[in-house]
Amino acid sequence: MPYTKKQQPYNYYLPVLICSLLFLNACSARLVENLTGTVVSIPDVVVHGELSDMSRLAPEWSPTRGQAIGYVWPEERHLPPDERSQTSEINLSVGEAFDPYLILKSEKEETFLITMLVDFEQVAFELDGQKGLLHEVVVPPGSDLEIPIELDIPQPGIHEVIVFAFVDPYNGTLDHQYRMSTANKGVGRRAIVLVGDSNELGRQLPAPLHGELVPDGIDLGLNAAFATYTTREDVHPSKRQLYVTEAKPGETFNYHLWVSNLQGEMGADYALMMFYNFHQVPIQNQDVTVVRLEPGEEIVIPTSQQLVSEPGVNQLQVVYIFDPYRSILNKEVRAAFVLSDFRIAVDTSGLLP
């Protein structure tokens, strides 16, 4: 598959898919409105209060609904998006850094918490000259906010590089409607980066888990969602969806990850990564879990998370892509997006009635 830094023009951002969930009867958790707690402390955050002269608010080339994220090469910042080179598949020499400008867009002012992953592992990177695991940036409405980034990829071979921005990360609301919506929770971009002449993959992924047919009578599938933990096999995850719940500080929180391809028109490999308070954590002892689902199949994965001892609102969010290490330009992937569904809240401060 081709990996070229300069190729046909390619839109510099991927649209954000915004959807509203119009169901309430399937939710097993208590409905809560207008109740807000304080999120637990989030370590490893670099706060970018003022950006350097290297960054700029560029013209908004096209209006944005929600949020968007992308790249632009330094020498092409003056060009309109449809005249810029693609940034989905990139060639680098050994020792050469991945250093485009990051483009952030938002329909309204939002706080972004930005992270990057190389071969499905969260890594530190430089944003506007400062290195860190998580970077906090306030994105103004309209315009294209361009910020220089630098990411080192020392190992030769084919690499999956993901940038993801968690939107509104400090919102400690326990409002059920907010947690049920996938809108404004995050936006990401993936790129295949070939370093040197090696065609070896940056890592060997774990063997995929395989799904089973969705039971008769189930007409709801949410791609990747959370469900309350149970040992009963007769209660489908659609009947125990999880958005807001409570626990005790420091305890082990058990839950189910429900992945579904009920409405899909083609099979795909799902590469799933879990984030707890915006830090990558394992799913069943794997930093990335691969699931193979054909249309009409689903899988329920039991897993757990050790909660921090600090009382407050904990947050869990799954981020995933389709068909890892496959060519984006050759359309070998089911979708070129970085996807994320719900960001659930687990309150350990006793706020829930």
XYZ file of C-alpha atoms in Angstrom:
353
model
C 0.000 0.000 0.000
C 1.304 3.481 -0.777
C 2.711 5.699 1.926
C 3.523 9.148 0.594
C 3.833 12.498 2.288
C 2.842 14.371 -0.843
C -0.087 12.975 -2.722
C -3.465 14.068 -3.976
C -5.204 16.771 -1.943
C -7.115 15.382 0.982
C -9.451 17.169 3.333
C -7.549 18.185 6.437
C -10.162 17.220 8.973
C -12.663 14.470 9.329
C -16.237 15.414 10.136
C -17.557 14.801 13.579
C -20.510 12.487 13.680
C -23.033 13.946 16.099
C -26.046 11.911 17.117
C -28.794 12.150 19.706
C -29.982 9.105 21.572
C -33.746 9.209 21.849
C -34.313 6.290 24.165
C -34.745 6.278 27.933
C -36.642 3.078 28.632
C -33.575 0.913 28.006
C -31.529 2.556 30.754
C -31.198 0.731 34.032
C -29.406 3.486 35.963
C -31.231 6.185 37.891
C -32.085 9.272 35.897
C -30.376 12.342 37.336
C -30.709 15.934 36.189
C -28.836 19.103 37.154
C -26.510 17.387 39.617
C -22.838 18.218 39.234
C -19.844 17.004 41.187
C -16.135 17.701 41.002
C -13.992 15.526 38.773
C -11.109 13.765 40.481
C -7.612 15.121 39.925
C -6.202 14.512 36.449
C -2.393 14.173 36.495
C 0.091 14.705 33.654
C -1.700 17.726 32.157
C 0.259 20.518 30.460
C -1.895 23.657 30.492
C -1.397 25.921 27.469
C -2.674 29.238 28.795
C -0.967 31.312 26.127
C 0.256 29.907 22.854
C 3.550 30.873 21.255
C 4.007 32.949 18.121
C 4.374 29.679 16.203
C 0.646 29.058 16.686
C -2.077 31.080 15.061
C -5.787 31.473 14.524
C -6.070 30.840 10.805
C -9.103 31.615 8.651
C -12.001 29.239 9.049
C -12.041 27.675 5.596
C -15.366 25.959 6.195
C -17.928 26.091 9.014
C -17.804 23.352 11.619
C -20.615 21.629 13.443
C -19.343 20.370 16.761
C -15.573 19.894 16.743
C -12.905 18.776 14.295
C -9.222 17.930 14.361
C -6.593 17.454 11.678
C -3.099 18.225 10.405
C -1.498 20.632 7.965
C 2.118 20.644 6.790
C 3.991 23.842 7.754
C 4.680 24.817 4.156
C 0.988 24.516 3.214
C -0.659 26.587 5.932
C -1.488 29.344 3.440
C -3.318 26.975 1.089
C -7.039 26.210 1.248
C -7.759 22.665 2.426
C -8.608 21.244 -0.991
C -5.149 22.241 -2.264
C -3.181 20.675 0.595
C -1.423 17.313 0.596
C -3.071 14.404 2.352
C -2.022 13.543 5.902
C -3.524 10.074 6.230
C -0.511 8.040 5.055
C 2.941 9.481 5.604
C 6.567 8.532 4.887
C 9.302 9.473 7.367
C 13.017 8.765 7.374
C 14.484 6.975 10.375
C 15.106 9.641 13.015
C 12.734 12.148 11.410
C 10.023 13.496 13.701
C 6.348 13.649 12.811
C 5.903 17.420 13.006
C 2.912 18.885 11.177
C 0.694 21.547 12.659
C -2.318 20.313 14.591
C -5.603 21.943 13.583
C -8.342 22.305 16.196
C -11.828 23.573 15.410
C -14.943 24.072 17.487
C -18.369 25.490 16.848
C -18.304 27.082 20.316
C -15.550 27.711 22.839
C -14.469 24.399 24.348
C -11.678 22.979 26.447
C -9.787 20.180 24.696
C -7.556 17.670 26.474
C -5.319 16.317 23.716
C -3.378 13.065 23.714
C -1.596 10.882 21.154
C -1.111 7.152 20.705
C 1.518 5.308 18.710
C 0.646 1.716 17.909
C -2.242 1.956 20.388
C -0.091 3.081 23.308
C -0.602 6.526 24.853
C 2.632 8.507 24.578
C 4.001 11.923 25.482
C 4.496 14.429 22.665
C 5.355 18.082 22.172
C 2.618 20.633 21.620
C 3.733 24.224 21.073
C 7.189 23.336 22.394
C 6.038 21.691 25.639
C 6.155 17.934 26.143
C 3.487 16.035 28.014
C 1.024 13.177 28.011
C -2.080 15.388 28.053
C -2.326 18.945 26.758
C -5.096 21.338 27.776
C -6.070 23.913 25.156
C -9.060 26.256 25.099
C -10.307 26.349 21.506
C -12.167 29.532 20.486
C -15.281 29.354 18.316
C -14.750 29.513 14.572
C -11.339 29.834 12.917
C -8.726 27.113 12.607
C -6.397 26.993 15.596
C -3.010 25.800 14.288
C -0.463 24.567 16.852
C 2.923 22.953 16.114
C 3.388 19.394 17.349
C 6.340 17.021 17.395
C 6.147 13.270 17.898
C 9.137 10.932 17.885
C 8.666 7.507 16.285
C 12.125 5.918 16.523
C 11.288 2.366 15.445
C 11.321 1.631 11.685
C 8.158 0.089 10.298
C 4.455 0.763 9.812
C 2.797 2.638 12.669
C -0.740 3.642 13.607
C -0.682 7.196 14.954
C -3.793 8.553 16.642
C -4.430 12.026 17.983
C -7.511 12.410 20.149
C -9.029 15.426 21.876
C -11.307 14.838 24.853
C -13.826 17.674 24.806
C -15.201 19.266 27.996
C -13.063 17.018 30.222
C -13.643 18.824 33.522
C -17.424 18.625 33.404
C -18.418 16.674 36.511
C -22.104 16.568 35.690
C -24.098 13.520 36.683
C -26.882 14.556 34.338
C -28.093 11.459 32.565
C -28.933 13.198 29.298
C -25.418 14.668 29.047
C -23.791 11.291 29.655
C -26.105 9.531 27.186
C -25.107 11.813 24.329
C -22.059 11.120 22.173
C -22.013 14.736 20.970
C -19.111 16.916 22.070
C -17.260 14.165 23.943
C -14.214 13.860 21.720
C -12.754 13.993 18.242
C -9.782 12.188 16.751
C -7.697 11.544 13.673
C -5.630 8.535 12.622
C -2.676 8.270 10.257
C -0.523 5.446 8.976
C 3.139 6.448 9.312
C 5.872 4.455 7.563
C 9.299 5.018 9.143
C 12.219 3.967 6.963
C 11.980 1.074 4.521
C 10.709 -1.612 6.889
C 7.268 -3.093 6.246
C 7.014 -4.660 9.693
C 4.096 -3.549 11.830
C 4.905 -1.343 14.786
C 3.473 -4.012 17.066
C 1.789 -7.355 16.910
C -1.786 -6.974 18.027
C -3.412 -9.561 20.276
C -5.519 -12.234 18.619
C -9.016 -10.898 17.957
C -11.983 -11.862 20.062
C -14.963 -13.036 18.031
C -18.555 -12.067 18.535
C -21.815 -13.951 18.485
C -25.092 -13.263 16.735
C -27.243 -10.643 18.397
C -30.126 -12.453 20.153
C -33.543 -12.463 18.541
C -35.691 -9.539 19.581
C -32.766 -7.157 20.161
C -32.914 -4.186 17.805
C -30.419 -1.869 19.488
C -26.669 -1.699 18.964
C -24.427 1.182 20.064
C -21.029 0.270 18.551
C -19.162 0.445 21.872
C -21.012 1.150 25.100
C -20.996 0.412 28.816
C -23.324 -1.893 30.726
C -23.693 -2.691 34.393
C -21.933 -5.825 35.557
C -23.965 -8.978 36.069
C -23.382 -12.709 35.974
C -26.854 -13.299 34.544
C -26.787 -14.176 30.877
C -30.505 -13.570 30.358
C -30.289 -9.773 30.798
C -29.059 -8.213 27.567
C -26.728 -5.173 27.785
C -29.338 -3.054 26.020
C -31.453 -3.453 29.165
C -28.667 -2.397 31.539
C -26.923 0.454 29.775
C -24.566 2.376 32.041
C -24.047 6.136 31.976
C -24.067 7.356 35.587
C -23.449 5.280 38.688
C -21.841 5.381 42.118
C -19.085 3.485 43.897
C -16.743 3.840 46.847
C -13.356 5.556 46.585
C -10.527 3.141 45.911
C -12.688 0.132 45.162
C -12.648 -2.098 42.094
C -15.410 -1.050 39.713
C -16.737 -3.916 37.591
C -18.549 -3.297 34.331
C -19.254 -4.776 30.909
C -18.018 -3.353 27.613
C -20.668 -4.035 24.979
C -19.493 -3.897 21.346
C -22.058 -4.333 18.582
C -22.128 -4.454 14.791
C -25.892 -4.848 14.644
C -26.450 -2.117 12.045
C -23.187 -2.596 10.170
C -23.141 -3.429 6.474
C -19.697 -5.057 6.576
C -17.453 -6.866 9.007
C -14.541 -5.129 10.684
C -11.797 -5.468 13.239
C -12.413 -3.087 16.138
C -9.279 -1.910 17.992
C -10.554 -0.714 21.373
C -8.699 1.413 23.919
C -10.091 2.355 27.334
C -9.406 5.650 29.083
C -9.931 6.219 32.791
C -9.753 9.885 33.739
C -8.121 10.389 30.307
C -5.290 7.927 30.925
C -5.115 4.680 28.983
C -5.956 1.616 31.083
C -6.211 -2.077 30.169
C -9.252 -4.008 29.075
C -8.746 -7.482 30.525
C -5.009 -6.829 30.928
C -4.590 -5.654 27.309
C -3.815 -2.034 26.441
C -5.615 -2.630 23.142
C -8.340 -5.203 22.595
C -9.174 -6.336 19.072
C -12.657 -7.635 18.316
C -13.798 -9.116 15.007
C -17.478 -8.553 14.347
C -19.458 -9.452 11.261
C -22.781 -7.708 10.547
C -25.364 -8.728 13.117
C -22.786 -9.771 15.726
C -21.885 -8.433 19.159
C -19.645 -9.233 22.102
C -19.866 -8.489 25.821
C -16.511 -8.152 27.592
C -16.403 -8.243 31.411
C -13.683 -6.011 32.831
C -12.916 -3.763 35.792
C -11.141 -0.598 36.875
C -9.443 0.227 40.163
C -10.813 3.621 41.218
C -8.619 6.291 42.784
C -8.972 6.911 46.510
C -9.847 10.587 45.993
C -13.639 11.144 46.225
C -15.196 12.742 43.178
C -16.466 12.068 39.680
C -14.463 9.449 37.782
C -14.862 9.161 34.005
C -14.475 6.218 31.631
C -14.455 6.467 27.839
C -13.634 3.980 25.097
C -11.855 5.092 21.907
C -11.648 2.803 18.883
C -10.757 2.508 15.223
C -11.669 0.030 12.514
C -9.220 -2.269 10.732
C -5.855 -1.317 12.272
C -2.783 -1.016 10.042
C -4.876 -1.174 6.877
C -4.557 1.446 4.151
C -6.804 4.458 4.574
C -6.164 5.878 1.115
C -6.903 2.538 -0.547
C -10.167 2.358 1.399
C -9.224 -0.881 3.135
C -10.846 0.286 6.380
C -14.523 0.287 7.231
C -14.208 3.920 8.339
C -11.248 6.284 8.490
C -12.463 7.972 11.667
C -11.268 7.680 15.238
C -14.479 6.914 17.068
C -15.681 7.290 20.624
C -19.057 6.842 22.178
C -20.087 7.649 25.720
C -18.087 9.099 28.618
C -19.670 7.635 31.706
C -19.474 9.042 35.236
C -18.750 7.028 38.373
C -19.332 9.194 41.440
C -17.480 8.280 44.630
C -18.424 11.374 46.648
C -21.941 10.295 47.610
C -23.806 12.888 45.553
C -26.326 10.530 43.987
C -29.653 10.350 45.826
